[in-house]
Amino acid sequence: IATFINAGTVIHGYSATFSTATLLLTMPKKLGIYPNSGTPLAITIVGAVAGTITQPTGSGSTVQGSASKLAVFHYHISEFFRIQPKGVLYVGFYGVPSTYNFNEITTLQNFSGGKIRQVGVFLNSECHAYTSADLTAINTQIVTYCDENKKPLSAIYGADVSATADLSTLTDLNTLTANKVSAVLGQDGAGQGKYLFTTVGKSITCLGACLGAVALAQVSNSIEWVGKFNVSNGTECDTPAFANGDLVSAKADSYLTAIDNLRYIFLRKYVGSAGTYFNDSHTAIIATSDYAYIENNRTIDKAKRGIYSSVLPALGSPLVLNSDGTLTDTTIAYFSSLAELNLTQMVRDADLSAFAVSIDPTQNVLSTNLLVIAVELLPIGVARSIRVNIGFVNALS
């Protein structure tokens, strides 16, 4: 039997030794921690065998495998490109810090020259489990060191929740003010993501697929859009699960609503559709905020970048005044046209519904050396709910 198993090791990865009537199996490393407990293999003996067949499990010298971090990293990178094949992805691997302040986000953004629009943050699940404090820390890092330096971006966060049996007990993200970050609780339930969850023993999440969907989306698009963002290829993410291993199909609608109301992002199915979709595009802030969704933040970030790039050439330029000290119409028209340039294109691209630019001609630019331009944005709406009233009538109206 050992000879037969070893003849196929190059194919299946299993090997065996035989000594004193005992056949000892060794599992392939790709199984990670899966063989370390229980009886992962079912042994069926046909005929008579004089001896015992042993599957070592447990700890210490009998451990068969260990979790592969590289397999998880590869999974998220490949999932990103599965959803957005034309995407540009910067990848950084960093040591586990004593305290998480997520300054690696700024390091990565600075390396890119401010080109990154959204970033995925995946934490080493062996060292750090999910905590809502991470969301606040990530938001602080982005706002303080990226947004304030004209390099705005949004973050998607994935961390270990495998030990949380009831995800509805997690922190209500309505209570935070971290609109620049979203928390992902979704995970594949039958494909490679499930396999990694089994072999690693910690949450894998669907962070890579979520980051890919955001990268694929127009800034005004919600990744919830059923007609555009099916994240299943028929295998991966086709069976939606939560990052603690629970299948979405095993949960009551009330449970899914509770997680959605807490403003976490996960995968779900719809009756009559074969695909898998995100429940929404929540950020970690109260639902009534202007920045409660990823697309809200991405839209205003794009507007800020556009206005900055078009107005920057006028920095240090003259401000011509009327005899009464007010700004001339030509000065106002010039600076208004600069601010409007990229906003007009955003309207053409359906990133904005409309906008308005105004400049107060009475502002005292001589004393302050500051020109204030006011910009109002009318965003694109999102059909998060659709209600159809239907019934029989005696005659059509």
JSON list of C-alpha atoms in Angstrom, two decimals, residues 40-230:
[
{"chain": "A", "resi": 40, "resn": "PRO", "atom": "CA", "xyz": [-9.77, 14.14, 8.01]},
{"chain": "A", "resi": 41, "resn": "LEU", "atom": "CA", "xyz": [-9.48, 11.06, 5.77]},
{"chain": "A", "resi": 42, "resn": "ALA", "atom": "CA", "xyz": [-11.96, 8.24, 5.57]},
{"chain": "A", "resi": 43, "resn": "ILE", "atom": "CA", "xyz": [-10.10, 4.92, 5.32]},
{"chain": "A", "resi": 44, "resn": "THR", "atom": "CA", "xyz": [-11.89, 2.12, 3.53]},
{"chain": "A", "resi": 45, "resn": "ILE", "atom": "CA", "xyz": [-10.23, -1.29, 3.52]},
{"chain": "A", "resi": 46, "resn": "VAL", "atom": "CA", "xyz": [-11.29, -3.83, 0.91]},
{"chain": "A", "resi": 47, "resn": "GLY", "atom": "CA", "xyz": [-10.00, -7.30, 1.81]},
{"chain": "A", "resi": 48, "resn": "ALA", "atom": "CA", "xyz": [-7.72, -8.29, 4.67]},
{"chain": "A", "resi": 49, "resn": "VAL", "atom": "CA", "xyz": [-4.91, -6.03, 5.95]},
{"chain": "A", "resi": 50, "resn": "ALA", "atom": "CA", "xyz": [-2.51, -7.32, 8.59]},
{"chain": "A", "resi": 51, "resn": "GLY", "atom": "CA", "xyz": [-1.68, -4.14, 10.44]},
{"chain": "A", "resi": 52, "resn": "THR", "atom": "CA", "xyz": [-2.97, -0.61, 11.17]},
{"chain": "A", "resi": 53, "resn": "ILE", "atom": "CA", "xyz": [-3.26, 2.54, 9.07]},
{"chain": "A", "resi": 54, "resn": "THR", "atom": "CA", "xyz": [-2.46, 5.71, 11.04]},
{"chain": "A", "resi": 55, "resn": "GLN", "atom": "CA", "xyz": [-3.22, 9.35, 10.33]},
{"chain": "A", "resi": 56, "resn": "PRO", "atom": "CA", "xyz": [-1.13, 11.43, 12.75]},
{"chain": "A", "resi": 57, "resn": "THR", "atom": "CA", "xyz": [-2.98, 14.42, 14.20]},
{"chain": "A", "resi": 58, "resn": "GLY", "atom": "CA", "xyz": [-2.54, 16.65, 17.20]},
{"chain": "A", "resi": 59, "resn": "SER", "atom": "CA", "xyz": [0.31, 18.97, 18.15]},
{"chain": "A", "resi": 60, "resn": "GLY", "atom": "CA", "xyz": [4.05, 18.98, 18.55]},
{"chain": "A", "resi": 61, "resn": "SER", "atom": "CA", "xyz": [5.98, 16.40, 16.56]},
{"chain": "A", "resi": 62, "resn": "THR", "atom": "CA", "xyz": [2.81, 14.83, 15.18]},
{"chain": "A", "resi": 63, "resn": "VAL", "atom": "CA", "xyz": [1.53, 17.97, 13.43]},
{"chain": "A", "resi": 64, "resn": "GLN", "atom": "CA", "xyz": [1.09, 17.29, 9.73]},
{"chain": "A", "resi": 65, "resn": "GLY", "atom": "CA", "xyz": [0.88, 20.81, 8.30]},
{"chain": "A", "resi": 66, "resn": "SER", "atom": "CA", "xyz": [0.76, 24.53, 8.96]},
{"chain": "A", "resi": 67, "resn": "ALA", "atom": "CA", "xyz": [-1.21, 27.41, 7.47]},
{"chain": "A", "resi": 68, "resn": "SER", "atom": "CA", "xyz": [0.18, 29.05, 4.34]},
{"chain": "A", "resi": 69, "resn": "LYS", "atom": "CA", "xyz": [0.14, 32.86, 4.40]},
{"chain": "A", "resi": 70, "resn": "LEU", "atom": "CA", "xyz": [1.36, 33.00, 0.81]},
{"chain": "A", "resi": 71, "resn": "ALA", "atom": "CA", "xyz": [-1.64, 30.98, -0.39]},
{"chain": "A", "resi": 72, "resn": "VAL", "atom": "CA", "xyz": [-3.98, 33.54, 1.17]},
{"chain": "A", "resi": 73, "resn": "PHE", "atom": "CA", "xyz": [-2.05, 36.49, -0.27]},
{"chain": "A", "resi": 74, "resn": "HIS", "atom": "CA", "xyz": [-2.11, 34.87, -3.72]},
{"chain": "A", "resi": 75, "resn": "TYR", "atom": "CA", "xyz": [-5.85, 34.25, -3.40]},
{"chain": "A", "resi": 76, "resn": "HIS", "atom": "CA", "xyz": [-6.72, 37.89, -2.74]},
{"chain": "A", "resi": 77, "resn": "ILE", "atom": "CA", "xyz": [-4.45, 39.14, -5.52]},
{"chain": "A", "resi": 78, "resn": "SER", "atom": "CA", "xyz": [-5.89, 36.64, -8.01]},
{"chain": "A", "resi": 79, "resn": "GLU", "atom": "CA", "xyz": [-9.45, 37.49, -6.93]},
{"chain": "A", "resi": 80, "resn": "PHE", "atom": "CA", "xyz": [-8.78, 41.17, -7.54]},
{"chain": "A", "resi": 81, "resn": "PHE", "atom": "CA", "xyz": [-7.71, 40.45, -11.12]},
{"chain": "A", "resi": 82, "resn": "ARG", "atom": "CA", "xyz": [-10.55, 37.96, -11.65]},
{"chain": "A", "resi": 83, "resn": "ILE", "atom": "CA", "xyz": [-13.02, 40.78, -11.06]},
{"chain": "A", "resi": 84, "resn": "GLN", "atom": "CA", "xyz": [-10.96, 43.57, -12.66]},
{"chain": "A", "resi": 85, "resn": "PRO", "atom": "CA", "xyz": [-8.53, 42.06, -15.21]},
{"chain": "A", "resi": 86, "resn": "LYS", "atom": "CA", "xyz": [-7.38, 45.51, -16.36]},
{"chain": "A", "resi": 87, "resn": "GLY", "atom": "CA", "xyz": [-6.72, 46.81, -12.86]},
{"chain": "A", "resi": 88, "resn": "VAL", "atom": "CA", "xyz": [-3.42, 48.16, -11.57]},
{"chain": "A", "resi": 89, "resn": "LEU", "atom": "CA", "xyz": [-2.51, 46.71, -8.18]},
{"chain": "A", "resi": 90, "resn": "TYR", "atom": "CA", "xyz": [0.19, 47.85, -5.78]},
{"chain": "A", "resi": 91, "resn": "VAL", "atom": "CA", "xyz": [1.08, 45.20, -3.19]},
{"chain": "A", "resi": 92, "resn": "GLY", "atom": "CA", "xyz": [2.91, 45.73, 0.09]},
{"chain": "A", "resi": 93, "resn": "PHE", "atom": "CA", "xyz": [3.86, 43.10, 2.69]},
{"chain": "A", "resi": 94, "resn": "TYR", "atom": "CA", "xyz": [4.67, 44.43, 6.15]},
{"chain": "A", "resi": 95, "resn": "GLY", "atom": "CA", "xyz": [5.74, 42.98, 9.46]},
{"chain": "A", "resi": 96, "resn": "VAL", "atom": "CA", "xyz": [3.24, 42.69, 12.30]},
{"chain": "A", "resi": 97, "resn": "PRO", "atom": "CA", "xyz": [3.57, 45.85, 14.43]},
{"chain": "A", "resi": 98, "resn": "SER", "atom": "CA", "xyz": [3.25, 46.04, 18.20]},
{"chain": "A", "resi": 99, "resn": "THR", "atom": "CA", "xyz": [0.43, 48.55, 17.69]},
{"chain": "A", "resi": 100, "resn": "TYR", "atom": "CA", "xyz": [-1.59, 48.91, 14.52]},
{"chain": "A", "resi": 101, "resn": "ASN", "atom": "CA", "xyz": [-1.70, 52.49, 13.23]},
{"chain": "A", "resi": 102, "resn": "PHE", "atom": "CA", "xyz": [-1.80, 51.46, 9.56]},
{"chain": "A", "resi": 103, "resn": "ASN", "atom": "CA", "xyz": [0.88, 53.91, 8.44]},
{"chain": "A", "resi": 104, "resn": "GLU", "atom": "CA", "xyz": [1.63, 51.33, 5.76]},
{"chain": "A", "resi": 105, "resn": "ILE", "atom": "CA", "xyz": [-1.31, 52.80, 3.83]},
{"chain": "A", "resi": 106, "resn": "THR", "atom": "CA", "xyz": [0.47, 56.14, 3.58]},
{"chain": "A", "resi": 107, "resn": "THR", "atom": "CA", "xyz": [3.74, 54.41, 2.67]},
{"chain": "A", "resi": 108, "resn": "LEU", "atom": "CA", "xyz": [2.02, 52.56, -0.18]},
{"chain": "A", "resi": 109, "resn": "GLN", "atom": "CA", "xyz": [0.15, 55.66, -1.39]},
{"chain": "A", "resi": 110, "resn": "ASN", "atom": "CA", "xyz": [3.34, 57.75, -1.37]},
{"chain": "A", "resi": 111, "resn": "PHE", "atom": "CA", "xyz": [5.19, 55.02, -3.29]},
{"chain": "A", "resi": 112, "resn": "SER", "atom": "CA", "xyz": [2.47, 55.11, -5.95]},
{"chain": "A", "resi": 113, "resn": "GLY", "atom": "CA", "xyz": [2.74, 58.88, -6.24]},
{"chain": "A", "resi": 114, "resn": "GLY", "atom": "CA", "xyz": [-0.84, 59.28, -5.05]},
{"chain": "A", "resi": 115, "resn": "LYS", "atom": "CA", "xyz": [-2.25, 57.09, -7.83]},
{"chain": "A", "resi": 116, "resn": "ILE", "atom": "CA", "xyz": [-4.05, 54.61, -5.56]},
{"chain": "A", "resi": 117, "resn": "ARG", "atom": "CA", "xyz": [-7.79, 55.23, -5.35]},
{"chain": "A", "resi": 118, "resn": "GLN", "atom": "CA", "xyz": [-8.78, 52.37, -3.03]},
{"chain": "A", "resi": 119, "resn": "VAL", "atom": "CA", "xyz": [-6.73, 50.08, -0.84]},
{"chain": "A", "resi": 120, "resn": "GLY", "atom": "CA", "xyz": [-7.41, 46.67, 0.67]},
{"chain": "A", "resi": 121, "resn": "VAL", "atom": "CA", "xyz": [-6.12, 46.02, 4.18]},
{"chain": "A", "resi": 122, "resn": "PHE", "atom": "CA", "xyz": [-5.77, 42.33, 5.08]},
{"chain": "A", "resi": 123, "resn": "LEU", "atom": "CA", "xyz": [-4.51, 41.54, 8.58]},
{"chain": "A", "resi": 124, "resn": "ASN", "atom": "CA", "xyz": [-2.46, 38.51, 9.52]},
{"chain": "A", "resi": 125, "resn": "SER", "atom": "CA", "xyz": [-5.21, 36.46, 11.11]},
{"chain": "A", "resi": 126, "resn": "GLU", "atom": "CA", "xyz": [-2.73, 34.53, 13.29]},
{"chain": "A", "resi": 127, "resn": "CYS", "atom": "CA", "xyz": [-1.79, 37.70, 15.14]},
{"chain": "A", "resi": 128, "resn": "HIS", "atom": "CA", "xyz": [-4.77, 40.01, 15.06]},
{"chain": "A", "resi": 129, "resn": "ALA", "atom": "CA", "xyz": [-8.52, 39.50, 15.06]},
{"chain": "A", "resi": 130, "resn": "TYR", "atom": "CA", "xyz": [-11.15, 41.99, 13.94]},
{"chain": "A", "resi": 131, "resn": "THR", "atom": "CA", "xyz": [-11.69, 45.06, 16.08]},
{"chain": "A", "resi": 132, "resn": "SER", "atom": "CA", "xyz": [-13.67, 48.18, 15.23]},
{"chain": "A", "resi": 133, "resn": "ALA", "atom": "CA", "xyz": [-10.77, 50.25, 16.61]},
{"chain": "A", "resi": 134, "resn": "ASP", "atom": "CA", "xyz": [-8.88, 49.26, 13.45]},
{"chain": "A", "resi": 135, "resn": "LEU", "atom": "CA", "xyz": [-11.49, 51.02, 11.32]},
{"chain": "A", "resi": 136, "resn": "THR", "atom": "CA", "xyz": [-11.03, 54.25, 13.25]},
{"chain": "A", "resi": 137, "resn": "ALA", "atom": "CA", "xyz": [-7.23, 53.96, 13.03]},
{"chain": "A", "resi": 138, "resn": "ILE", "atom": "CA", "xyz": [-7.36, 53.34, 9.27]},
{"chain": "A", "resi": 139, "resn": "ASN", "atom": "CA", "xyz": [-9.68, 56.32, 8.79]},
{"chain": "A", "resi": 140, "resn": "THR", "atom": "CA", "xyz": [-7.38, 58.56, 10.82]},
{"chain": "A", "resi": 141, "resn": "GLN", "atom": "CA", "xyz": [-4.37, 57.47, 8.78]},
{"chain": "A", "resi": 142, "resn": "ILE", "atom": "CA", "xyz": [-6.13, 58.16, 5.47]},
{"chain": "A", "resi": 143, "resn": "VAL", "atom": "CA", "xyz": [-7.63, 61.51, 6.44]},
{"chain": "A", "resi": 144, "resn": "THR", "atom": "CA", "xyz": [-4.50, 62.85, 8.15]},
{"chain": "A", "resi": 145, "resn": "TYR", "atom": "CA", "xyz": [-1.77, 61.69, 5.82]},
{"chain": "A", "resi": 146, "resn": "CYS", "atom": "CA", "xyz": [-3.45, 60.95, 2.47]},
{"chain": "A", "resi": 147, "resn": "ASP", "atom": "CA", "xyz": [-6.51, 63.17, 2.06]},
{"chain": "A", "resi": 148, "resn": "GLU", "atom": "CA", "xyz": [-4.82, 66.22, 3.60]},
{"chain": "A", "resi": 149, "resn": "ASN", "atom": "CA", "xyz": [-1.91, 65.81, 1.19]},
{"chain": "A", "resi": 150, "resn": "LYS", "atom": "CA", "xyz": [-4.10, 65.70, -1.93]},
{"chain": "A", "resi": 151, "resn": "LYS", "atom": "CA", "xyz": [-3.87, 61.89, -2.22]},
{"chain": "A", "resi": 152, "resn": "PRO", "atom": "CA", "xyz": [-7.38, 60.76, -1.19]},
{"chain": "A", "resi": 153, "resn": "LEU", "atom": "CA", "xyz": [-8.41, 57.12, -1.20]},
{"chain": "A", "resi": 154, "resn": "SER", "atom": "CA", "xyz": [-10.86, 54.67, 0.38]},
{"chain": "A", "resi": 155, "resn": "ALA", "atom": "CA", "xyz": [-10.04, 51.47, 2.28]},
{"chain": "A", "resi": 156, "resn": "ILE", "atom": "CA", "xyz": [-11.61, 48.02, 2.50]},
{"chain": "A", "resi": 157, "resn": "TYR", "atom": "CA", "xyz": [-10.71, 46.03, 5.61]},
{"chain": "A", "resi": 158, "resn": "GLY", "atom": "CA", "xyz": [-10.64, 42.28, 6.15]},
{"chain": "A", "resi": 159, "resn": "ALA", "atom": "CA", "xyz": [-9.68, 40.58, 9.42]},
{"chain": "A", "resi": 160, "resn": "ASP", "atom": "CA", "xyz": [-10.32, 37.40, 11.36]},
{"chain": "A", "resi": 161, "resn": "VAL", "atom": "CA", "xyz": [-13.83, 36.80, 12.78]},
{"chain": "A", "resi": 162, "resn": "SER", "atom": "CA", "xyz": [-13.60, 33.01, 12.76]},
{"chain": "A", "resi": 163, "resn": "ALA", "atom": "CA", "xyz": [-14.10, 32.85, 16.54]},
{"chain": "A", "resi": 164, "resn": "THR", "atom": "CA", "xyz": [-17.28, 34.97, 16.43]},
{"chain": "A", "resi": 165, "resn": "ALA", "atom": "CA", "xyz": [-20.22, 32.60, 16.24]},
{"chain": "A", "resi": 166, "resn": "ASP", "atom": "CA", "xyz": [-22.87, 35.34, 16.03]},
{"chain": "A", "resi": 167, "resn": "LEU", "atom": "CA", "xyz": [-21.73, 38.15, 13.74]},
{"chain": "A", "resi": 168, "resn": "SER", "atom": "CA", "xyz": [-24.73, 40.25, 14.73]},
{"chain": "A", "resi": 169, "resn": "THR", "atom": "CA", "xyz": [-22.92, 40.88, 18.02]},
{"chain": "A", "resi": 170, "resn": "LEU", "atom": "CA", "xyz": [-20.13, 42.82, 16.27]},
{"chain": "A", "resi": 171, "resn": "THR", "atom": "CA", "xyz": [-19.81, 46.56, 16.71]},
{"chain": "A", "resi": 172, "resn": "ASP", "atom": "CA", "xyz": [-22.53, 48.63, 15.09]},
{"chain": "A", "resi": 173, "resn": "LEU", "atom": "CA", "xyz": [-20.62, 50.68, 12.52]},
{"chain": "A", "resi": 174, "resn": "ASN", "atom": "CA", "xyz": [-23.32, 53.37, 12.64]},
{"chain": "A", "resi": 175, "resn": "THR", "atom": "CA", "xyz": [-21.63, 54.45, 15.86]},
{"chain": "A", "resi": 176, "resn": "LEU", "atom": "CA", "xyz": [-18.28, 55.18, 14.18]},
{"chain": "A", "resi": 177, "resn": "THR", "atom": "CA", "xyz": [-17.12, 58.16, 12.12]},
{"chain": "A", "resi": 178, "resn": "ALA", "atom": "CA", "xyz": [-14.81, 56.26, 9.77]},
{"chain": "A", "resi": 179, "resn": "ASN", "atom": "CA", "xyz": [-16.36, 56.97, 6.37]},
{"chain": "A", "resi": 180, "resn": "LYS", "atom": "CA", "xyz": [-13.12, 56.29, 4.49]},
{"chain": "A", "resi": 181, "resn": "VAL", "atom": "CA", "xyz": [-13.14, 52.58, 5.38]},
{"chain": "A", "resi": 182, "resn": "SER", "atom": "CA", "xyz": [-15.47, 49.60, 4.89]},
{"chain": "A", "resi": 183, "resn": "ALA", "atom": "CA", "xyz": [-15.45, 46.25, 6.73]},
{"chain": "A", "resi": 184, "resn": "VAL", "atom": "CA", "xyz": [-15.92, 43.01, 4.77]},
{"chain": "A", "resi": 185, "resn": "LEU", "atom": "CA", "xyz": [-17.48, 39.93, 6.41]},
{"chain": "A", "resi": 186, "resn": "GLY", "atom": "CA", "xyz": [-18.19, 37.97, 3.22]},
{"chain": "A", "resi": 187, "resn": "GLN", "atom": "CA", "xyz": [-16.30, 34.84, 2.16]},
{"chain": "A", "resi": 188, "resn": "ASP", "atom": "CA", "xyz": [-16.49, 32.08, -0.44]},
{"chain": "A", "resi": 189, "resn": "GLY", "atom": "CA", "xyz": [-18.34, 29.05, 0.90]},
{"chain": "A", "resi": 190, "resn": "ALA", "atom": "CA", "xyz": [-17.43, 26.20, -1.45]},
{"chain": "A", "resi": 191, "resn": "GLY", "atom": "CA", "xyz": [-14.49, 27.12, -3.72]},
{"chain": "A", "resi": 192, "resn": "GLN", "atom": "CA", "xyz": [-10.90, 28.15, -3.13]},
{"chain": "A", "resi": 193, "resn": "GLY", "atom": "CA", "xyz": [-11.86, 30.59, -0.37]},
{"chain": "A", "resi": 194, "resn": "LYS", "atom": "CA", "xyz": [-13.56, 27.78, 1.55]},
{"chain": "A", "resi": 195, "resn": "TYR", "atom": "CA", "xyz": [-10.55, 25.52, 0.98]},
{"chain": "A", "resi": 196, "resn": "LEU", "atom": "CA", "xyz": [-8.21, 28.15, 2.41]},
{"chain": "A", "resi": 197, "resn": "PHE", "atom": "CA", "xyz": [-10.56, 28.76, 5.35]},
{"chain": "A", "resi": 198, "resn": "THR", "atom": "CA", "xyz": [-10.33, 25.02, 6.12]},
{"chain": "A", "resi": 199, "resn": "THR", "atom": "CA", "xyz": [-6.56, 24.77, 5.70]},
{"chain": "A", "resi": 200, "resn": "VAL", "atom": "CA", "xyz": [-5.74, 28.04, 7.48]},
{"chain": "A", "resi": 201, "resn": "GLY", "atom": "CA", "xyz": [-8.40, 27.88, 10.18]},
{"chain": "A", "resi": 202, "resn": "LYS", "atom": "CA", "xyz": [-8.95, 31.65, 10.11]},
{"chain": "A", "resi": 203, "resn": "SER", "atom": "CA", "xyz": [-11.10, 34.09, 8.14]},
{"chain": "A", "resi": 204, "resn": "ILE", "atom": "CA", "xyz": [-10.12, 34.55, 4.51]},
{"chain": "A", "resi": 205, "resn": "THR", "atom": "CA", "xyz": [-12.89, 37.01, 3.52]},
{"chain": "A", "resi": 206, "resn": "CYS", "atom": "CA", "xyz": [-13.71, 38.16, 0.00]},
{"chain": "A", "resi": 207, "resn": "LEU", "atom": "CA", "xyz": [-11.47, 41.22, 0.32]},
{"chain": "A", "resi": 208, "resn": "GLY", "atom": "CA", "xyz": [-9.74, 40.68, -3.03]},
{"chain": "A", "resi": 209, "resn": "ALA", "atom": "CA", "xyz": [-13.01, 40.35, -4.94]},
{"chain": "A", "resi": 210, "resn": "CYS", "atom": "CA", "xyz": [-14.46, 43.39, -3.18]},
{"chain": "A", "resi": 211, "resn": "LEU", "atom": "CA", "xyz": [-11.41, 45.50, -3.99]},
{"chain": "A", "resi": 212, "resn": "GLY", "atom": "CA", "xyz": [-11.63, 44.33, -7.60]},
{"chain": "A", "resi": 213, "resn": "ALA", "atom": "CA", "xyz": [-15.31, 45.26, -7.81]},
{"chain": "A", "resi": 214, "resn": "VAL", "atom": "CA", "xyz": [-14.61, 48.76, -6.48]},
{"chain": "A", "resi": 215, "resn": "ALA", "atom": "CA", "xyz": [-11.74, 49.15, -8.97]},
{"chain": "A", "resi": 216, "resn": "LEU", "atom": "CA", "xyz": [-14.05, 48.02, -11.79]},
{"chain": "A", "resi": 217, "resn": "ALA", "atom": "CA", "xyz": [-16.85, 50.37, -10.77]},
{"chain": "A", "resi": 218, "resn": "GLN", "atom": "CA", "xyz": [-17.35, 53.88, -12.02]},
{"chain": "A", "resi": 219, "resn": "VAL", "atom": "CA", "xyz": [-16.93, 56.18, -9.00]},
{"chain": "A", "resi": 220, "resn": "SER", "atom": "CA", "xyz": [-20.67, 56.83, -8.83]},
{"chain": "A", "resi": 221, "resn": "ASN", "atom": "CA", "xyz": [-21.55, 53.10, -9.02]},
{"chain": "A", "resi": 222, "resn": "SER", "atom": "CA", "xyz": [-22.51, 51.05, -5.99]},
{"chain": "A", "resi": 223, "resn": "ILE", "atom": "CA", "xyz": [-20.94, 47.58, -6.00]},
{"chain": "A", "resi": 224, "resn": "GLU", "atom": "CA", "xyz": [-24.40, 46.38, -4.93]},
{"chain": "A", "resi": 225, "resn": "TRP", "atom": "CA", "xyz": [-25.59, 46.89, -8.55]},
{"chain": "A", "resi": 226, "resn": "VAL", "atom": "CA", "xyz": [-27.00, 43.48, -9.49]},
{"chain": "A", "resi": 227, "resn": "GLY", "atom": "CA", "xyz": [-26.87, 44.07, -13.23]},
{"chain": "A", "resi": 228, "resn": "LYS", "atom": "CA", "xyz": [-23.16, 44.92, -13.20]},
{"chain": "A", "resi": 229, "resn": "PHE", "atom": "CA", "xyz": [-21.37, 43.27, -10.27]},
{"chain": "A", "resi": 230, "resn": "ASN", "atom": "CA", "xyz": [-21.89, 39.53, -10.26]}
]
